[in-house]
XYZ file of C-alpha atoms in Angstrom:
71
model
C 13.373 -23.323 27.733
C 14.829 -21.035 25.226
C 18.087 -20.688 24.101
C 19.086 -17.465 22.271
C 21.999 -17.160 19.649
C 22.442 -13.370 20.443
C 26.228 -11.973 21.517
C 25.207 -8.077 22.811
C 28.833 -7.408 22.881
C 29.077 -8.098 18.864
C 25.831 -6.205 18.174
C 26.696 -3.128 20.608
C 27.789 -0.494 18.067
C 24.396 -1.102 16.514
C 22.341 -1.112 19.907
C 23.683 2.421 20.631
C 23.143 3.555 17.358
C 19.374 2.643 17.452
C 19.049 3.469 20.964
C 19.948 7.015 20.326
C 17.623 7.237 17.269
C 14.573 6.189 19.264
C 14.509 8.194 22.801
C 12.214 5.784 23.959
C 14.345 2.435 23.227
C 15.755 0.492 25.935
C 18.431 -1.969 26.108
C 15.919 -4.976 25.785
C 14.132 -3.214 22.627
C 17.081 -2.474 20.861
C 18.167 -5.597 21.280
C 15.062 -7.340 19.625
C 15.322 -4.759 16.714
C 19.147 -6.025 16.229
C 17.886 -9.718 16.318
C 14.882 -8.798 13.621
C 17.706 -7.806 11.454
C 19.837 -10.761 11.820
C 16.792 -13.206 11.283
C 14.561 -11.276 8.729
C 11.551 -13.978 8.815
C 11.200 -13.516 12.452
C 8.289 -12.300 14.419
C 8.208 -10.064 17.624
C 5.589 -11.307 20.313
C 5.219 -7.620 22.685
C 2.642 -6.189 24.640
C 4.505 -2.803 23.706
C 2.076 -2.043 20.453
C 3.023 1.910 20.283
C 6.827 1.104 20.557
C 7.155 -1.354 17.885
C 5.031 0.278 15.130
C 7.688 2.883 15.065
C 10.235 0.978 15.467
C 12.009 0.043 12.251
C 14.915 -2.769 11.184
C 17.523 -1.928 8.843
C 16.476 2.178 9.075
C 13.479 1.263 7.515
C 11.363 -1.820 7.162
C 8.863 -2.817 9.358
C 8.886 -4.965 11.851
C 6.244 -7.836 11.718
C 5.051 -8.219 15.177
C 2.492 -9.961 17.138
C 0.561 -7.878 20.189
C -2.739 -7.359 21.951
C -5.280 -5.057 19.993
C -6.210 -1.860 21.630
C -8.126 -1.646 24.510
């Protein structure tokens, strides 16, 4: 099981703010961005490749993620 330390409701104003910066970011992306910030030594495991190399934490850093090559 996990267990994660995440309150959306204390994060929102930041959710929205990337979610309208990235037309393509949903709910469950922005929140993953928003927990990349809070924990900077984390990794993202995501099948979403295209997504999360544009993505970026704090406006501008990269976000060190894990995902299947292309096909």
């Amino acid at each position: 099981a996990i267990r994660l330390d995440f309150d959306m409701s204390s994060h929102w104003p930041r959710i929205r703010t990337l979610m309208s910066r990235y037309e393509q970011m949903d709910l469950a992306d922005a929140s993953v961005v928003v927990m990349t910030e809070l924990y900077a030594r984390s990794q993202v495991l995501t099948i979403d490749r295209r997504d999360f190399s544009i993505y970026r934490r704090n406006d501008r850093q990269v976000i060190n993620f894990i995902s299947p090559e292309k096909a």
